[in-house]
PDB file of C-alpha atoms in Angstrom:
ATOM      1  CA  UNK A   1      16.924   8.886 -18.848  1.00 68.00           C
ATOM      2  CA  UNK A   2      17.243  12.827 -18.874  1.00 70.00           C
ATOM      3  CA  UNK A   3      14.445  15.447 -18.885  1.00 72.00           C
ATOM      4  CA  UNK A   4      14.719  15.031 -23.153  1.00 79.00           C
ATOM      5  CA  UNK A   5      12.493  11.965 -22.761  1.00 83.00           C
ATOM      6  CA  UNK A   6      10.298  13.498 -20.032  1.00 91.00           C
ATOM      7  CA  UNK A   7       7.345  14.580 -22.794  1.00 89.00           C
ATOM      8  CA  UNK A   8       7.262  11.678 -24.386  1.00 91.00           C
ATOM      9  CA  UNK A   9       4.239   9.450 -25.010  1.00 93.00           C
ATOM     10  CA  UNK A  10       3.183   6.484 -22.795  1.00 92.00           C
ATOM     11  CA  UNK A  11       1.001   4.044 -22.852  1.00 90.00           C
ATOM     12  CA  UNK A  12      -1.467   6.102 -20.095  1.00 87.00           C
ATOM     13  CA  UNK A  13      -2.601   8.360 -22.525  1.00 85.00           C
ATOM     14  CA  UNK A  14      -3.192  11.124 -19.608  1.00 88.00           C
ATOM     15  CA  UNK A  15       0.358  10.693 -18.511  1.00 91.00           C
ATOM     16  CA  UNK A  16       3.594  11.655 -20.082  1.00 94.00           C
ATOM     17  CA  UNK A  17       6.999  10.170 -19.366  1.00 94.00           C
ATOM     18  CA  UNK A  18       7.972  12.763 -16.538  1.00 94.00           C
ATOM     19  CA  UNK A  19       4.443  12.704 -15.118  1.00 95.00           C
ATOM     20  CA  UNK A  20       4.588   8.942 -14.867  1.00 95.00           C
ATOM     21  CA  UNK A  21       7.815   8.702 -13.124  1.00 95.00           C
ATOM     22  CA  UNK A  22       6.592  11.424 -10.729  1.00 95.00           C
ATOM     23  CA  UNK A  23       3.429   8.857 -10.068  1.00 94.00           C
ATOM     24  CA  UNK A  24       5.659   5.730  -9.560  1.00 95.00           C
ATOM     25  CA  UNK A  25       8.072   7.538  -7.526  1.00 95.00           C
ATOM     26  CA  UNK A  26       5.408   8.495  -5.463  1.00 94.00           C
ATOM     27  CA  UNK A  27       3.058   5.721  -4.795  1.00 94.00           C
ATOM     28  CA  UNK A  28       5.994   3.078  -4.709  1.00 94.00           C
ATOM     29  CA  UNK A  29       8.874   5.146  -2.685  1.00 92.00           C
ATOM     30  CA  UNK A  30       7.075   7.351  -0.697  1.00 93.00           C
ATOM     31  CA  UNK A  31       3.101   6.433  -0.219  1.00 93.00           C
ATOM     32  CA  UNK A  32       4.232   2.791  -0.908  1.00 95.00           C
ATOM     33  CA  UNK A  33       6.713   2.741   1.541  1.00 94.00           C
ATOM     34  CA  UNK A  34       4.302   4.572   4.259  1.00 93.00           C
ATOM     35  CA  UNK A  35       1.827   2.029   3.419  1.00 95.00           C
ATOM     36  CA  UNK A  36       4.216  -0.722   4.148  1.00 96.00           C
ATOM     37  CA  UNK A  37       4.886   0.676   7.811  1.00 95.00           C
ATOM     38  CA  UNK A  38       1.271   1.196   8.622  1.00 94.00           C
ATOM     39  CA  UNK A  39       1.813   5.303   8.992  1.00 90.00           C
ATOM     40  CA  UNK A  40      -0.676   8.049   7.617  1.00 83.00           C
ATOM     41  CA  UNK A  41      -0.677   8.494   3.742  1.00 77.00           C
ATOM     42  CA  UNK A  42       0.480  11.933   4.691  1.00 74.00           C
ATOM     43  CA  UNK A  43       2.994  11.970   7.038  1.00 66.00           C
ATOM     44  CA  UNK A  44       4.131  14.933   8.380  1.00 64.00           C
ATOM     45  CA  UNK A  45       7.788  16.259   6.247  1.00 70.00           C
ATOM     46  CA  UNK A  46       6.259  13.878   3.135  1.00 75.00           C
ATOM     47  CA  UNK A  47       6.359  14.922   0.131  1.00 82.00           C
ATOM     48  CA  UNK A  48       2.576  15.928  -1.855  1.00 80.00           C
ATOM     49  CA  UNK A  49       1.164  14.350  -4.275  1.00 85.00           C
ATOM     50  CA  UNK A  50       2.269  16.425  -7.525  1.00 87.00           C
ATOM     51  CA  UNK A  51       5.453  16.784  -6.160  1.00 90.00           C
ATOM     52  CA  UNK A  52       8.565  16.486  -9.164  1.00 93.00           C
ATOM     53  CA  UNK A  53      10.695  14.352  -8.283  1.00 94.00           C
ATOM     54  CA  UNK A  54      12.383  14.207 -11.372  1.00 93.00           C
ATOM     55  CA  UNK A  55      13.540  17.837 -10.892  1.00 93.00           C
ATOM     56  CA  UNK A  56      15.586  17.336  -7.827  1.00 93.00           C
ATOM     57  CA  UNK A  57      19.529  16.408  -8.355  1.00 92.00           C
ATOM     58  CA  UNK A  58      20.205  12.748  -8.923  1.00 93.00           C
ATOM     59  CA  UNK A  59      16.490  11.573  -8.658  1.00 94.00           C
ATOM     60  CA  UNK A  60      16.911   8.114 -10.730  1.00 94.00           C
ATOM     61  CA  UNK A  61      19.609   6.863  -7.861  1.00 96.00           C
ATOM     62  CA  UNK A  62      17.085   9.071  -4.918  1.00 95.00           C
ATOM     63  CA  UNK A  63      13.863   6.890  -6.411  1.00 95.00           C
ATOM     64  CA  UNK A  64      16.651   3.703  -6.487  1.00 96.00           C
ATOM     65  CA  UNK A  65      17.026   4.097  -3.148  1.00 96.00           C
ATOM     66  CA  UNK A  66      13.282   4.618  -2.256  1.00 94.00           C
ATOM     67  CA  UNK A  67      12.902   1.656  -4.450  1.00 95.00           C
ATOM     68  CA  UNK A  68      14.945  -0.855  -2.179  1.00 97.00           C
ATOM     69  CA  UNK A  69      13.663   0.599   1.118  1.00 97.00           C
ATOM     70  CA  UNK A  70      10.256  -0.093   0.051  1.00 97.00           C
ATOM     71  CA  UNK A  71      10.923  -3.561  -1.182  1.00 96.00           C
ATOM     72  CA  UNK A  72      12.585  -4.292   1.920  1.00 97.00           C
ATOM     73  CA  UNK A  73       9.262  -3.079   3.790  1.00 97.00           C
ATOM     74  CA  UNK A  74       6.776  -5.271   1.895  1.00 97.00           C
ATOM     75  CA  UNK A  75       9.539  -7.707   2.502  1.00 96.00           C
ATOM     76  CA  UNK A  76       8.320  -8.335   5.927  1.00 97.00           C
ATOM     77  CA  UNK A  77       5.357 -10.627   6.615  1.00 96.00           C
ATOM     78  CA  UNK A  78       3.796  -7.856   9.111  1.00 96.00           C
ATOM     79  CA  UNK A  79       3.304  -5.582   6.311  1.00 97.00           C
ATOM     80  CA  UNK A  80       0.783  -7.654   4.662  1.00 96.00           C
ATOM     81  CA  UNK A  81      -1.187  -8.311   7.731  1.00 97.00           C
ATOM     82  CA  UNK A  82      -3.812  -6.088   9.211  1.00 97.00           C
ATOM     83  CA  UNK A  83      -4.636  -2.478   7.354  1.00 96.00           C
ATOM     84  CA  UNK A  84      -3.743   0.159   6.081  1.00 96.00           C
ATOM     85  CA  UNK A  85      -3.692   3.387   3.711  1.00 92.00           C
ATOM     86  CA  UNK A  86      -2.090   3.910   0.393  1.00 90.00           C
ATOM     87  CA  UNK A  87      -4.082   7.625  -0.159  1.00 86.00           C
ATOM     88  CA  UNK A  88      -6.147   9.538   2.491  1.00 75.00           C
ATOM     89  CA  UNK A  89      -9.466   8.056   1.491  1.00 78.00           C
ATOM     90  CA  UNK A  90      -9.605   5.135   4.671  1.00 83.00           C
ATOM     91  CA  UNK A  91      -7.492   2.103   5.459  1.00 91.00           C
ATOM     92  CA  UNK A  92      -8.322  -1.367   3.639  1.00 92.00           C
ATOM     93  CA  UNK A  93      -6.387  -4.599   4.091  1.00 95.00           C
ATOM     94  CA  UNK A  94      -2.683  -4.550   3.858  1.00 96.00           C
ATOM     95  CA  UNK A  95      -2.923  -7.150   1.317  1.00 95.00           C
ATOM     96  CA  UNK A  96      -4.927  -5.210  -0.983  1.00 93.00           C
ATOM     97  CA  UNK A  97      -2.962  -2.264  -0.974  1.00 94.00           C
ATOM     98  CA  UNK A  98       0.492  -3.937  -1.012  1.00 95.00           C
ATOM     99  CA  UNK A  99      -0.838  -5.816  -4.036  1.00 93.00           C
ATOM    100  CA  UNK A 100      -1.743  -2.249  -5.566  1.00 92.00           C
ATOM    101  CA  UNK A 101       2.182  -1.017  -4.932  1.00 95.00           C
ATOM    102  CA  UNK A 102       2.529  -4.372  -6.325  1.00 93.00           C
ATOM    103  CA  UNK A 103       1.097  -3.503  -9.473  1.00 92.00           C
ATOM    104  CA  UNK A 104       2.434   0.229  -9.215  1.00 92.00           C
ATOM    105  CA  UNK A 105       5.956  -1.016  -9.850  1.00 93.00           C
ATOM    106  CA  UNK A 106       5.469  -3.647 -12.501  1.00 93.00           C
ATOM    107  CA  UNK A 107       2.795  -2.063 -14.531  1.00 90.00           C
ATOM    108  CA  UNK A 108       3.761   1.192 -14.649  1.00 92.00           C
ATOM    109  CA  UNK A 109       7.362   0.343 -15.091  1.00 93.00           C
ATOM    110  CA  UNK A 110       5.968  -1.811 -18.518  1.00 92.00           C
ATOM    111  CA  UNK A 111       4.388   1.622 -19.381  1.00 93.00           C
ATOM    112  CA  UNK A 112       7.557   3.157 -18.357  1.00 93.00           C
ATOM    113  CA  UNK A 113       9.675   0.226 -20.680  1.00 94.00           C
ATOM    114  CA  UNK A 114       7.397   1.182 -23.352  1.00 93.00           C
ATOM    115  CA  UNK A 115       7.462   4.543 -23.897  1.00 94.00           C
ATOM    116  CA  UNK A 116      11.346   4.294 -23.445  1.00 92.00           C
ATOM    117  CA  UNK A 117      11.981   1.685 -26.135  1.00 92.00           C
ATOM    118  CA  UNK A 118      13.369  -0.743 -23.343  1.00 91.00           C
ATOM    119  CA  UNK A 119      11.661  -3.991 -21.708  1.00 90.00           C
ATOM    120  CA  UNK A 120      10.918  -4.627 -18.432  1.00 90.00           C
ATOM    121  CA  UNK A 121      12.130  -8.314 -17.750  1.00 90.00           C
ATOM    122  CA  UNK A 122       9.790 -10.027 -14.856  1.00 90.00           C
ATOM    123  CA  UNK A 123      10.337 -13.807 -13.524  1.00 88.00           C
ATOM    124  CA  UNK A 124       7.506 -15.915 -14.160  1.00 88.00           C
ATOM    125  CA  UNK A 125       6.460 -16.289 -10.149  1.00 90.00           C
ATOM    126  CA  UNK A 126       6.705 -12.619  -9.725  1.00 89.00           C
ATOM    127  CA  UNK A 127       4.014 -12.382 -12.885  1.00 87.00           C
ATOM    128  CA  UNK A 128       2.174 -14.680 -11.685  1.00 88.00           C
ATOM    129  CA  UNK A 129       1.631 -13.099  -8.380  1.00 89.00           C
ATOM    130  CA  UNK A 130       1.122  -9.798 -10.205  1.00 89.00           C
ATOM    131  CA  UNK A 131      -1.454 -11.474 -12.727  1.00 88.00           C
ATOM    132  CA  UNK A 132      -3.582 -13.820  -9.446  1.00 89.00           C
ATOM    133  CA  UNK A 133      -3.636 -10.237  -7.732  1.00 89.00           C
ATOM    134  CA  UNK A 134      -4.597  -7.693 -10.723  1.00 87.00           C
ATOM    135  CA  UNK A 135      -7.134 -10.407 -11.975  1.00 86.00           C
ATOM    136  CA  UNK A 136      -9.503 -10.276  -8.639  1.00 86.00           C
ATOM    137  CA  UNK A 137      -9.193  -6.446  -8.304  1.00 86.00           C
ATOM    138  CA  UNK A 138      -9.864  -5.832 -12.406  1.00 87.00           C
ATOM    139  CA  UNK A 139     -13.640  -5.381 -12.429  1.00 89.00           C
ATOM    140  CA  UNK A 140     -13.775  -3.141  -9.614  1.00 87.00           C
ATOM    141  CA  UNK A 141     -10.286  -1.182 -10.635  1.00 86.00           C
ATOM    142  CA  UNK A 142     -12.811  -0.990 -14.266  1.00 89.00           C
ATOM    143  CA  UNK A 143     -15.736   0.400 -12.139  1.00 90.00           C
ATOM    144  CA  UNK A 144     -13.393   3.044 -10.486  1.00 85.00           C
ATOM    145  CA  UNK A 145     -11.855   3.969 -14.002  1.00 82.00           C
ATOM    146  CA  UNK A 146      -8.417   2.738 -13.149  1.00 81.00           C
ATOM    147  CA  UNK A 147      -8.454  -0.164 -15.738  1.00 82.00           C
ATOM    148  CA  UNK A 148      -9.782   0.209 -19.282  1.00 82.00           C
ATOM    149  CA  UNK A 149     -11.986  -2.524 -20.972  1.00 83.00           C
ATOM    150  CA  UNK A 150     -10.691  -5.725 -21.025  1.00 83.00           C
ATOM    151  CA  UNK A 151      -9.420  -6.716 -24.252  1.00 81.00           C
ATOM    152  CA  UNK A 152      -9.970 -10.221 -25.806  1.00 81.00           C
ATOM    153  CA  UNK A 153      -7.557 -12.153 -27.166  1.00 74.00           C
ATOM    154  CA  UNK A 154      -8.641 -14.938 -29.319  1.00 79.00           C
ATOM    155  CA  UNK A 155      -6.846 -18.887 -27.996  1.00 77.00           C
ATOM    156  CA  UNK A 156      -4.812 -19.047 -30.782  1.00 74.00           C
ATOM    157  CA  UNK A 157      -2.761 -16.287 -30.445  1.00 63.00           C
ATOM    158  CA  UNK A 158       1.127 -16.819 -28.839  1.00 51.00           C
ATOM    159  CA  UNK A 159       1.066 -16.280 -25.187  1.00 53.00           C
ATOM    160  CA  UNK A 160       4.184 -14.103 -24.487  1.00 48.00           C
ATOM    161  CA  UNK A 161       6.129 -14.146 -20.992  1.00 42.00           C
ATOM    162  CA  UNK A 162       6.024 -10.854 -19.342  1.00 40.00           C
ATOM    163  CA  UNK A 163      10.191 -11.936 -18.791  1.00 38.00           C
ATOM    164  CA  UNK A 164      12.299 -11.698 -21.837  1.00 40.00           C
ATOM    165  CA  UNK A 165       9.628 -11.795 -24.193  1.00 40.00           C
ATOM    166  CA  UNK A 166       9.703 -15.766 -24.816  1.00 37.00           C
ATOM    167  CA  UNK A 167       6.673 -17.519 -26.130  1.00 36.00           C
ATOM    168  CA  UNK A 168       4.837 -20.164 -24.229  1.00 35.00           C
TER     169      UNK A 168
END
């Protein structure tokens, strides 16, 4: 994807394509990966929130690599035990917050999917684990403004796999 797509439309209607990568990149390889280690939200040498990452030579294979090294991090059962901080406003459980990079990565990549005329392809345990974790955090993520209303679907309608688009 070049900087031709970057101001394009997404499905966050206060975030553009370049804007959006510049918030994934962020909260998944640099706060994400922080989190993951236990170490300040704003480590000395790190990056600001706001930064463009998307301006910087060879960013897709920079965030790739950001990518994996926070994977691997989350990875390893400490990370999801005790606390810590995602953003500078206090430490909460490590569970909470990993399931919020969680959620970073495979919702905002769907936005990301979207607005790029591709699709995201998720195995079903990895959707499930995404779906058990956003459902517990979606009335408060409402309160806070993070989550619009929840939308009803009526029983009938198809139930669609997050992976490959096949109905269930």
């Amino acid at each position: 994807m070049g900087p031709d797509a970057f101001d394009g439309r997404t499905p966050c209607p206060e975030l553009k394509v370049g804007a959006l990568l510049n918030h994934l990149i962020f909260f998944t390889g640099v706060r994400g990966h922080a989190a993951g280690l236990k170490q300040p939200p704003q480590a000395p040498n790190e990056v600001a929130e706001g930064h463009d990452f998307t301006a910087e030579p060879d960013w897709a294979e920079a965030y790739a690599a950001r990518s994996a090294a926070t994977a691997a991090v989350w990875s390893a059962p400490e990370a999801w035990a005790g606390e810590t901080a995602l953003t500078g406003s206090g430490r909460m459980p490590a569970r909470f917050i990993g399931g919020i990079v969680l959620g970073e990565w495979l919702l905002h990549g769907w936005d990301l999917a979207v607005a790029t005329g591709q699709k995201l392809n998720v195995d079903d345990e990895l959707a499930a684990a995404l779906y058990e974790d956003i459902a517990g955090k979606a009335e408060m993520a409402r309160e806070y403004g993070v989550f619009g209303p929840e939308v009803s679907v009526p029983p009938t309608a198809a139930r669609v796999a997050v992976s490959g688009g096949r109905e269930r």
